[in-house]
CSV table of C-alpha atoms and ligand atoms in Angstrom, one decimal:
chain,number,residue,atom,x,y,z
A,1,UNK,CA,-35.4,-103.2,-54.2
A,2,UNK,CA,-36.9,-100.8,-57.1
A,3,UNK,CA,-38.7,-97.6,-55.1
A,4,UNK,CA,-40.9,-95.6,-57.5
A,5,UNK,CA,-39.6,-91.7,-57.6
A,6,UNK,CA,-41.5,-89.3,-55.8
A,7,UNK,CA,-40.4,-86.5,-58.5
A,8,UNK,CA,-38.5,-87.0,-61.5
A,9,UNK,CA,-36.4,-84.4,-62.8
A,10,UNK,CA,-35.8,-85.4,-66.3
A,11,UNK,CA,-32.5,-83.6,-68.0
A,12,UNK,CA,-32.6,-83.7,-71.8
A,13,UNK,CA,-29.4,-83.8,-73.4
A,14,UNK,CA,-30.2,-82.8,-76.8
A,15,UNK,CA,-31.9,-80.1,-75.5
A,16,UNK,CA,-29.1,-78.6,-74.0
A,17,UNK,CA,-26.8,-79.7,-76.8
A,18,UNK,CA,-29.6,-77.1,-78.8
A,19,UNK,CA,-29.8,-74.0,-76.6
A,20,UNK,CA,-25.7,-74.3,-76.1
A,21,UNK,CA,-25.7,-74.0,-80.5
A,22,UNK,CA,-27.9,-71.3,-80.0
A,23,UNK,CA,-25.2,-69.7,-77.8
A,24,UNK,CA,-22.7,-70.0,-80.3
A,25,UNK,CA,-24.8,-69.5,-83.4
A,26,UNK,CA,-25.7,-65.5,-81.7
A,27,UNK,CA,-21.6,-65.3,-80.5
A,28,UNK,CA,-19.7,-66.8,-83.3
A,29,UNK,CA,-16.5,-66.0,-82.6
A,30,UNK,CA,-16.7,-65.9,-78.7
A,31,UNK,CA,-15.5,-68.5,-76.3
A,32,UNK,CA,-18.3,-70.0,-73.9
A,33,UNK,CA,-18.0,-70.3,-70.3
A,34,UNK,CA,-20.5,-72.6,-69.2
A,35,UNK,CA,-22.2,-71.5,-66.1
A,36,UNK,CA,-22.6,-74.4,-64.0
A,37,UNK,CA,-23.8,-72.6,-60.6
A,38,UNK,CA,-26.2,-73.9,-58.4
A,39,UNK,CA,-25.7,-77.4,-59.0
A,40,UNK,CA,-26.5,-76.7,-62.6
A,41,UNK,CA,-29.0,-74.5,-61.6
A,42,UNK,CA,-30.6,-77.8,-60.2
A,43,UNK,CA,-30.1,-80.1,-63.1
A,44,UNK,CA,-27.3,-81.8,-61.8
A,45,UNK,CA,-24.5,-80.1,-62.1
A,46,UNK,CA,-22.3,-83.6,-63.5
A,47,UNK,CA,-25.1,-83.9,-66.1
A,48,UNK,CA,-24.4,-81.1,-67.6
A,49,UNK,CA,-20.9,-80.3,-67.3
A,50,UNK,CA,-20.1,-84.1,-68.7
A,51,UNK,CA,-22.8,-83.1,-71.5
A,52,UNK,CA,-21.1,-80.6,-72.8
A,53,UNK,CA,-17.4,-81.3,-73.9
A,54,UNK,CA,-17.7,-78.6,-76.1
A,55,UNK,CA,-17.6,-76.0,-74.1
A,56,UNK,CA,-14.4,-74.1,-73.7
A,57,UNK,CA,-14.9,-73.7,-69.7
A,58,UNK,CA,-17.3,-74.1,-66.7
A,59,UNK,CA,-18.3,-72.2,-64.0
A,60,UNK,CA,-19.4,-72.6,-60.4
A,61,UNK,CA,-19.8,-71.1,-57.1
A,62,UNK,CA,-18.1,-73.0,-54.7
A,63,UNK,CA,-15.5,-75.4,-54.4
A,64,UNK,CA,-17.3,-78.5,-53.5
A,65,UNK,CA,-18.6,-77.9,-57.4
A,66,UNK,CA,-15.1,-77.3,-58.7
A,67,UNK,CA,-13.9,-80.6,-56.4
A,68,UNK,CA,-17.2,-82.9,-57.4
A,69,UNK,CA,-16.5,-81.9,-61.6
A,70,UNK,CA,-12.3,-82.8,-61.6
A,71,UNK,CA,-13.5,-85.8,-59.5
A,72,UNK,CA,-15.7,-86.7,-62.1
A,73,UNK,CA,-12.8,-85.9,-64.7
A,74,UNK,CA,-13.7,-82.7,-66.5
A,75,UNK,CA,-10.7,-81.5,-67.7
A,76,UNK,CA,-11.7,-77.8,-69.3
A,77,UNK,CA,-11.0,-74.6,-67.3
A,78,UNK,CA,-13.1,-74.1,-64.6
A,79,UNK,CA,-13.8,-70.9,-63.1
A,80,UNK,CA,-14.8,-70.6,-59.6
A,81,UNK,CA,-17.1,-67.0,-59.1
A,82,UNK,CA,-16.8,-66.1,-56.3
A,83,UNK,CA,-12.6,-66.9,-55.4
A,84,UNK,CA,-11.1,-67.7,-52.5
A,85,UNK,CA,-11.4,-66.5,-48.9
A,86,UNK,CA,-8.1,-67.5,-47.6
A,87,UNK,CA,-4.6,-68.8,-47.9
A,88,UNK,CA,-6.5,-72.8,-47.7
A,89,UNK,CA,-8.8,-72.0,-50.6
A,90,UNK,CA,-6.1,-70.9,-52.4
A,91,UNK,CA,-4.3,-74.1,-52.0
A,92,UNK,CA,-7.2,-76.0,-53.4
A,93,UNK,CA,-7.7,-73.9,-56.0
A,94,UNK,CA,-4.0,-74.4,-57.1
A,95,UNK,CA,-4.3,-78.3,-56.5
A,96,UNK,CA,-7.9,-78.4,-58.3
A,97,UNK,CA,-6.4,-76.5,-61.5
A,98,UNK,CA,-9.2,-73.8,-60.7
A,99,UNK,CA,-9.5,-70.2,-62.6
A,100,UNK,CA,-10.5,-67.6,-60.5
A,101,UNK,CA,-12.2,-64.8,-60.4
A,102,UNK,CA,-10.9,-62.2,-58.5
A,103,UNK,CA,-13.3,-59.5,-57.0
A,104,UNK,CA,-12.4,-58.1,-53.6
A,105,UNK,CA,-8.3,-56.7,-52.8
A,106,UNK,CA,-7.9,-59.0,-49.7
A,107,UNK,CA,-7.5,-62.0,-52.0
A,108,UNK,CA,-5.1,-59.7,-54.0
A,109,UNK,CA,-2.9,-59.7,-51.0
A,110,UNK,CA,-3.7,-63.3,-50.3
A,111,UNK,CA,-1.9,-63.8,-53.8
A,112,UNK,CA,0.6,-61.6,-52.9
A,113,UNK,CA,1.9,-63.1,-50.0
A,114,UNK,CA,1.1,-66.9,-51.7
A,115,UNK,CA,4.0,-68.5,-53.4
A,116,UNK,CA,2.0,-71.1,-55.9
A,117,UNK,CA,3.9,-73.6,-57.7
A,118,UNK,CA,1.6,-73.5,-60.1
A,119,UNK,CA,0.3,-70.8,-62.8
A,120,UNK,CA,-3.3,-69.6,-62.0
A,121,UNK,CA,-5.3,-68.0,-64.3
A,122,UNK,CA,-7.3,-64.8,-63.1
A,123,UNK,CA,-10.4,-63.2,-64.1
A,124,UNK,CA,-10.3,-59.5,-62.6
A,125,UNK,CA,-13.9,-58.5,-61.8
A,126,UNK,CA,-14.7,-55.1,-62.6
A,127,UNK,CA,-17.8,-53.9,-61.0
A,128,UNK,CA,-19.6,-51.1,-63.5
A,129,UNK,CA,-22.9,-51.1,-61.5
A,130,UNK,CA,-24.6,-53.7,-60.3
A,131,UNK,CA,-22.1,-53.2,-56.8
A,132,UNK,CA,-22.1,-56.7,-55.8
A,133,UNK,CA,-18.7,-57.7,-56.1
A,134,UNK,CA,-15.7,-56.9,-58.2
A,135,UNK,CA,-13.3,-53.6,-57.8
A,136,UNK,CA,-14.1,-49.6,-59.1
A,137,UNK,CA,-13.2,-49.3,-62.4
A,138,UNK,CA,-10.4,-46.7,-61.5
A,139,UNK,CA,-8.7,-49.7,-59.6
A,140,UNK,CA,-8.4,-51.4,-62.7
A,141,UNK,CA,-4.9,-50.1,-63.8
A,142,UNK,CA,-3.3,-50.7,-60.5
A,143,UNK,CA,-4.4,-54.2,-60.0
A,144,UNK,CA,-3.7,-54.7,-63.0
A,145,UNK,CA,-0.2,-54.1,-63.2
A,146,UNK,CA,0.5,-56.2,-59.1
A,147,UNK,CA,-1.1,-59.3,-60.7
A,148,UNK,CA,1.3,-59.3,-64.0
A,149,UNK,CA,4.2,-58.9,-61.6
A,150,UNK,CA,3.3,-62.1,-59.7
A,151,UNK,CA,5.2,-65.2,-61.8
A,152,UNK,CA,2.2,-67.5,-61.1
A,153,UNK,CA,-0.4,-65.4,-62.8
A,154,UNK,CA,-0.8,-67.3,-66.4
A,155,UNK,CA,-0.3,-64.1,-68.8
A,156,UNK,CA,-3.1,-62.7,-70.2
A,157,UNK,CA,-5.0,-61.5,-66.9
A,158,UNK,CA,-8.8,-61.7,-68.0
A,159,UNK,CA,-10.9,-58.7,-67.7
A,160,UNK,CA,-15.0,-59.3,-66.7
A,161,UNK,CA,-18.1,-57.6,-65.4
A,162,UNK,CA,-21.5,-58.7,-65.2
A,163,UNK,CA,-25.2,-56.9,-66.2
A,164,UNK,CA,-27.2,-55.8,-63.2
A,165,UNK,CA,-30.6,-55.6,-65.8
A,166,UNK,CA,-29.0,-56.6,-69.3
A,167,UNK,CA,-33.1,-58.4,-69.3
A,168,UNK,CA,-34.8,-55.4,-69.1
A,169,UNK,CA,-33.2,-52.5,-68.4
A,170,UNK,CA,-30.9,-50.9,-71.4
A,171,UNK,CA,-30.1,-47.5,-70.0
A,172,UNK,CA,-27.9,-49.2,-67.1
A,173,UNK,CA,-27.0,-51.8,-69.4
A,174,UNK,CA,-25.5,-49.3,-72.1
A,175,UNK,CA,-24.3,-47.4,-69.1
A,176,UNK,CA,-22.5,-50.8,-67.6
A,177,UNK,CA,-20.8,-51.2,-71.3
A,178,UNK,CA,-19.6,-47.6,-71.5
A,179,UNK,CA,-17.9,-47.8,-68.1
A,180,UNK,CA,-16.3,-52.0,-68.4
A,181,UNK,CA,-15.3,-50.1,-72.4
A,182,UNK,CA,-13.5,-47.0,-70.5
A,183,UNK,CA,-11.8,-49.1,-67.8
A,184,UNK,CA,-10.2,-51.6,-70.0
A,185,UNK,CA,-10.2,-50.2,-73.3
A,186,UNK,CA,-6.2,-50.0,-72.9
A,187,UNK,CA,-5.7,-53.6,-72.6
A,188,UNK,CA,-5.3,-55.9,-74.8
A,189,UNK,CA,-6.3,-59.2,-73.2
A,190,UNK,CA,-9.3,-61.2,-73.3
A,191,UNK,CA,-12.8,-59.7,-71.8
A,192,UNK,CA,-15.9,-61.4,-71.2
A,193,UNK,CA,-19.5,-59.6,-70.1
A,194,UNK,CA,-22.2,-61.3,-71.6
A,195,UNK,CA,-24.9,-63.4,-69.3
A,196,UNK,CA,-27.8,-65.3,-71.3
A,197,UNK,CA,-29.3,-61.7,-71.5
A,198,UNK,CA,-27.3,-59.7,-73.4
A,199,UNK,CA,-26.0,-62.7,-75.1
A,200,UNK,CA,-29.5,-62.3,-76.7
A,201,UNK,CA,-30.0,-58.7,-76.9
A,202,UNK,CA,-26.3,-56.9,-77.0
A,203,UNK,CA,-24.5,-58.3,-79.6
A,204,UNK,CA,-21.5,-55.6,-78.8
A,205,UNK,CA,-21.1,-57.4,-75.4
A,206,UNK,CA,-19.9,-60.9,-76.6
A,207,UNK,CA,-16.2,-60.3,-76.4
A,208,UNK,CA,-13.9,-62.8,-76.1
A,209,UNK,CA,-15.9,-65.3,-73.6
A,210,UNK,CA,-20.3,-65.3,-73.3
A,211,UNK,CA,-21.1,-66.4,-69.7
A,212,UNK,CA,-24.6,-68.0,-70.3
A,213,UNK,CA,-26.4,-69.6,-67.5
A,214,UNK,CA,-30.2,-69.8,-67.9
A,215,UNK,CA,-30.4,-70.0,-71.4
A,216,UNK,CA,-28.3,-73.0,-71.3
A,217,UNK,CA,-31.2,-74.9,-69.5
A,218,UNK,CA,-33.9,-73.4,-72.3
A,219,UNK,CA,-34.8,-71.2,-70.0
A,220,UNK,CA,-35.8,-67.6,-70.7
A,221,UNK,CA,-33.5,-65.1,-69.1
A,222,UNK,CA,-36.4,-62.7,-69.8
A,223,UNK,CA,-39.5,-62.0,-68.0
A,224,UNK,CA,-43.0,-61.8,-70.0
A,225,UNK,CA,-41.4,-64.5,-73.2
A,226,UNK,CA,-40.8,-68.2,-72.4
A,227,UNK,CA,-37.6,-70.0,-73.8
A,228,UNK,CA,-39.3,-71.7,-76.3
A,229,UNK,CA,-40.2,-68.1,-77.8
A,230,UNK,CA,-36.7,-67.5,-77.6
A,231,UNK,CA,-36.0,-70.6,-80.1
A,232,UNK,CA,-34.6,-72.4,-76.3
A,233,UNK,CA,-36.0,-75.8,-75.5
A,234,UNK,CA,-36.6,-76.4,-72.0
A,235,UNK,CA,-34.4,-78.9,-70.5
A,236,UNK,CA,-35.9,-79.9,-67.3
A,237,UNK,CA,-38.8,-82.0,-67.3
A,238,UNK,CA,-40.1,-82.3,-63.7
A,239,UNK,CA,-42.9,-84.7,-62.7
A,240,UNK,CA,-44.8,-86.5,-59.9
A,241,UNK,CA,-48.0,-88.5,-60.1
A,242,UNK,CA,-51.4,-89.0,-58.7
A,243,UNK,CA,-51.2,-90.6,-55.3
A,244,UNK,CA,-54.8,-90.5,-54.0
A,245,UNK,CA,-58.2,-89.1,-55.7
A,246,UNK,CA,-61.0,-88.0,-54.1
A,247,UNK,CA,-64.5,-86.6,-54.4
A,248,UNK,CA,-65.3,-83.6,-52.1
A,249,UNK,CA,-68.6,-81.9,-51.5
A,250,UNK,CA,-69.4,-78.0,-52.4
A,251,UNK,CA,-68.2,-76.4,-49.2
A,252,UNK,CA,-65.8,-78.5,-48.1
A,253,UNK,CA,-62.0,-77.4,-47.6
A,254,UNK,CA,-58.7,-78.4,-48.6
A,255,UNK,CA,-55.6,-78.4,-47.4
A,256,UNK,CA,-53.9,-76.5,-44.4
A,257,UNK,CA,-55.2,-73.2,-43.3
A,258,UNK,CA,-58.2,-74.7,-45.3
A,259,UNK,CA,-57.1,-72.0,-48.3
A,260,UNK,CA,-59.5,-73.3,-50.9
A,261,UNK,CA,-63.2,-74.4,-50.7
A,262,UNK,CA,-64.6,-76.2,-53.5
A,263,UNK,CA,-67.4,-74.0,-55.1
A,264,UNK,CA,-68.9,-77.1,-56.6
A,265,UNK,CA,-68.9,-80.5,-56.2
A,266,UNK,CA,-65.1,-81.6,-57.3
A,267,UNK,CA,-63.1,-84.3,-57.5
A,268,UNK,CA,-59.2,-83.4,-56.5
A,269,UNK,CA,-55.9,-85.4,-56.7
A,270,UNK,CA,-53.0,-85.6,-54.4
A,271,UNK,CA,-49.7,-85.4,-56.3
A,272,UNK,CA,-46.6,-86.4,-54.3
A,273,UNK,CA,-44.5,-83.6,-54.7
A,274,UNK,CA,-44.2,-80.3,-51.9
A,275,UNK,CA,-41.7,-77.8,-51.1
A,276,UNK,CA,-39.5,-80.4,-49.6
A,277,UNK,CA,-39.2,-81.4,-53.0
A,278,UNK,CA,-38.0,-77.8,-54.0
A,279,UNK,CA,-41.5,-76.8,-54.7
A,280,UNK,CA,-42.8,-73.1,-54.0
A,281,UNK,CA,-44.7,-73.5,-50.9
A,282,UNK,CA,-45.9,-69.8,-51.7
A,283,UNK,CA,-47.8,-71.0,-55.0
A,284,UNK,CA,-51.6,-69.9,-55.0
A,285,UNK,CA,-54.4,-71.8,-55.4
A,286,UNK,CA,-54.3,-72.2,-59.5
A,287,UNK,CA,-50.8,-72.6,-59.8
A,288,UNK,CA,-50.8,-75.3,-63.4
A,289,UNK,CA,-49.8,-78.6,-63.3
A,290,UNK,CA,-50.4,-80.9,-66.3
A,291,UNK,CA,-52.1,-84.0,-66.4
A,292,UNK,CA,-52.6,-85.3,-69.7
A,293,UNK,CA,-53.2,-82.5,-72.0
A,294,UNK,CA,-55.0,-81.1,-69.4
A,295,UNK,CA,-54.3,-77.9,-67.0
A,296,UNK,CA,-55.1,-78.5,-63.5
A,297,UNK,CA,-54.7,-75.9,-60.9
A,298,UNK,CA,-53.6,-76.9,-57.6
A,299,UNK,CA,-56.0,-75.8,-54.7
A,300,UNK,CA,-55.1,-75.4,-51.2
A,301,UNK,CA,-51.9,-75.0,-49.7
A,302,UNK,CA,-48.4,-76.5,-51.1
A,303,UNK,CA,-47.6,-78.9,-48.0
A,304,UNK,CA,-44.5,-81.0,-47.4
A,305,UNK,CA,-44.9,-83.8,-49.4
A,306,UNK,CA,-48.0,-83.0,-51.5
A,307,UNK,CA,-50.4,-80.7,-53.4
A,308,UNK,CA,-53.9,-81.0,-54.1
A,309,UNK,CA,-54.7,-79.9,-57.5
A,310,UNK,CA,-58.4,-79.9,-59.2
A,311,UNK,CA,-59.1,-82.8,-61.4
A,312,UNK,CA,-62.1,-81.0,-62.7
A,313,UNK,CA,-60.9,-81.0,-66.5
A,314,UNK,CA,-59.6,-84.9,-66.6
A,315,UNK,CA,-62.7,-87.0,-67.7
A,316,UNK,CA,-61.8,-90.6,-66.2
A,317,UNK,CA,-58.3,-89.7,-63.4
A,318,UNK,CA,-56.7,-92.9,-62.1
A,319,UNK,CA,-54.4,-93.2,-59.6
A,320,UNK,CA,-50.1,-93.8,-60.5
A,321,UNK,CA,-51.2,-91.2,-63.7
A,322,UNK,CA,-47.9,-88.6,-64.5
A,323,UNK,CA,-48.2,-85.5,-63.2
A,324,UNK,CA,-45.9,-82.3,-65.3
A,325,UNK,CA,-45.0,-79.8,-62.9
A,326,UNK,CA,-43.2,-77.9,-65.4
A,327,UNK,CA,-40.9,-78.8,-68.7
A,328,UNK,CA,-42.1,-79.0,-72.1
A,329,UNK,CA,-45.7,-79.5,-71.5
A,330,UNK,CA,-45.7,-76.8,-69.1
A,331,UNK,CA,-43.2,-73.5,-69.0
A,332,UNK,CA,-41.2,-73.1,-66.0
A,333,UNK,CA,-42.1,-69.5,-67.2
A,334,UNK,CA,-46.0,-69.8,-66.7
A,335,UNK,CA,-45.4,-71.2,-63.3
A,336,UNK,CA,-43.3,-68.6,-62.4
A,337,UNK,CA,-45.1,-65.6,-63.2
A,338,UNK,CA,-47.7,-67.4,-61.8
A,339,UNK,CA,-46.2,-68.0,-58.0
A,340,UNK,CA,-44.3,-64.7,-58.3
A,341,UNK,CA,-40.8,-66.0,-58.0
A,342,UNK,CA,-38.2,-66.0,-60.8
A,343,UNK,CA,-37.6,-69.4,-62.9
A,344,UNK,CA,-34.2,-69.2,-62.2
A,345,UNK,CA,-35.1,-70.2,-58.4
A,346,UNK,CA,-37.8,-72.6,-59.3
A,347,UNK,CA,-35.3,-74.8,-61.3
A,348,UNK,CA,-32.5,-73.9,-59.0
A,349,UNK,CA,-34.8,-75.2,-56.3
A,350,UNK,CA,-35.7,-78.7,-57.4
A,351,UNK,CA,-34.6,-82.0,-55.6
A,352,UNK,CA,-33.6,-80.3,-52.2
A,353,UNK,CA,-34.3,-84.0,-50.8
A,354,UNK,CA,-31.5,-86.9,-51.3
A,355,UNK,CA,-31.4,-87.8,-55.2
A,356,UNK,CA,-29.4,-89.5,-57.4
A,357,UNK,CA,-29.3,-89.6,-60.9
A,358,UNK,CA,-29.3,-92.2,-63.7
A,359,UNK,CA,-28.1,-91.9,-67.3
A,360,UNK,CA,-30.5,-93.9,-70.1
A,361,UNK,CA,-30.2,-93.0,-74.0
A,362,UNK,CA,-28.6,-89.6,-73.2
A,363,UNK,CA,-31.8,-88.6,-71.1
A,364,UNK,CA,-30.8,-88.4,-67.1
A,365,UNK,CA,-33.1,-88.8,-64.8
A,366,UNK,CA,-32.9,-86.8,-61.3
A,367,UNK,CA,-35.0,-88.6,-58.6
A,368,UNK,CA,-35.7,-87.7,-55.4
B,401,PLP,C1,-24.8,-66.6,-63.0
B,401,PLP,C2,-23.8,-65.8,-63.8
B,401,PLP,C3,-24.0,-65.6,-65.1
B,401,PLP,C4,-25.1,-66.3,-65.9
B,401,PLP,O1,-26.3,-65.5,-65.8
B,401,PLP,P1,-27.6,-66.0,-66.6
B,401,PLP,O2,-28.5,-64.9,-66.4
B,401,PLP,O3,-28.1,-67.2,-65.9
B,401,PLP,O4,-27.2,-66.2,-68.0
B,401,PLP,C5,-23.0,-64.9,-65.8
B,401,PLP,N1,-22.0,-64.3,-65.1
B,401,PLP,C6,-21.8,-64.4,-63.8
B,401,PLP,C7,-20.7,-63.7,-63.1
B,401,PLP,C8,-22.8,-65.1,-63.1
B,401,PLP,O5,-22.6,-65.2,-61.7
């Protein structure tokens, strides 16, 4: 049995195969690691991970990531952010291949006390400011010299920190380089502290390995520009359609909490997407979708399954017609800034319901 998608996340390959060229055309001579987080922050984390065999490594967040991409079959260094917790994780880590990155002195000891067959390759995490995880930059030297003395750590400890504001903020950004420079100026192994920010804007920060992450999905890591300003194309197409149209009288209200009244005589459509799709229930009344080359706003409140949106604009609507929620048509940027929540959560957001993907002339689909 065929069932029509509610929402259809849409993952273009050559666009991602065009923002990660971007990546290297600003950091020529700088490894990329991939960041692969949040299920590729929501594009499917197998999509784009097997897209991208170019890439020198990935990264992600947990170990069901790590577990689902060797399953899958990558084979390129995988990092995973935030470690492990205990002696268990640890275990996985060694039988999954895994890089880590080490950020907090009890898995120090953990290693310590851990006698690993095989060689793991560590990422020390030096925190210069944004105090959310990694070690004081006076710890560097110490740690430094316990982890080369442990015969499983592959040679060549690598030294990271990442940008608290690297998108708008360049006092604590240059203040971040100054101190990551000072702590591990002395050592000569690879470093890596470029996000998708300074990627773009400090060129002094591209070291040995560039971290991007939003840019990847041609998304801007910047508020106030969209991706496509950037020279990024958006990756993530994400649509519904029209389920239901109706004509409603001046007066009349929509929606729970009855948030909107028609001013005028209108005619509305109910597209079948909500926030247990992954969409903002928070959006306002006016929040764009696109129909056709045209904006409509949605009016009333985001429910479960559906959002009314004006139809005013669209001369002859029919029911079944595509709805863009956001992609090329439509910046994930504009309906950001719009709802008052970051794009990185709006994409990172999408297909919280069962979905499964399919893989057609290099575009995959995401469906929920
Ligand atoms: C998520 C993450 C990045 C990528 O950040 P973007 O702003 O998405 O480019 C880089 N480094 C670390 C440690 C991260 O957690």
């Amino acid at each position: 049995m065929q069932l029509t998608s509610r929402v259809v996340a849409k993952v273009d390959k050559y666009a991602l195969l065009h923002n990660y060229n971007k990546v290297k055309s600003l950091a020529r001579s700088s490894k990329v690691l991939a960041m692969v987080k949040g299920n590729g922050y929501g594009h499917g984390i197998v999509n784009i991970a097997s897209s991208l065999p170019q890439a020198d490594g990935f990264a992600v967040a947990t170990l069901q990531e790590a577990f689902v991409l060797r399953e899958y079959g990558i084979k390129q260094p995988i990092a995973l952010t935030s470690g492990f917790i205990n002696k268990e994780e640890l275990l996985c880590v060694e039988k999954l291949g895994l890089d880590v990155f080490l950020h907090a002195p009890e898995q120090v000891r953990i290693l310590e006390q851990s006698d690993l067959s095989s060689d793991i390759r560590v990422w020390l995490y030096v925190d210069t400011g944004m105090h959310k995880l990694g070690f004081h930059p006076s710890e560097v030297a110490e740690l430094y010299s316990r982890l080369s003395a442990l015969p499983f750590v592959k040679s060549s400890i690598h030294l990271m920190t990442h940008f608290a504001c690297a998108d708008y903020d360049s006092a604590k950004t240059n203040k971040q380089i100054e101190v990551f420079e000072g702590a591990t100026s002395g050592y000569d192994c690879p470093k890596s502290m470029a996000n998708s920010a300074a990627i773009i804007d400090y060129p002094l920060t591209h070291k040995d390995w560039v971290r991007p992450g939003i840019m990847l999905y041609g998304v801007s890591p910047k508020s106030g520009v969209t991706g496509q300003q950037l020279g990024l194309e958006p990756v993530m197409r994400l649509s519904s359609f029209l389920i239901s149209i109706k004509n409603i009288k001046k007066g009349e209200s929509v929606g729970y909490h009855s948030l909107w009244t028609a001013p005028k005589d209108s005619t509305i459509g109910i597209v079948s997407i909500g926030y247990g799709d992954g969409y903002p229930w928070s959006a306002p009344n006016g929040t764009p979708f696109w129909l056709n080359g045209h904006i409509c706003p949605t009016v009333g409140r985001v429910s479960m399954d559906y959002i009314a949106i004006d139809l005013s604009a669209v001369s002859s609507p029919v029911v079944g017609s595509e709805v863009v929620i956001w992609g090329p048509e439509l910046p994930v940027e504009r309906v950001a800034s719009i709802v008052g929540l970051s794009p990185y959560y709006l994409v990172t957001s999408v297909g919280s319901r069962s979905s499964h993907y399919t893989s057609e002339n290099n575009i995959f689909e995401k469906q929920s």
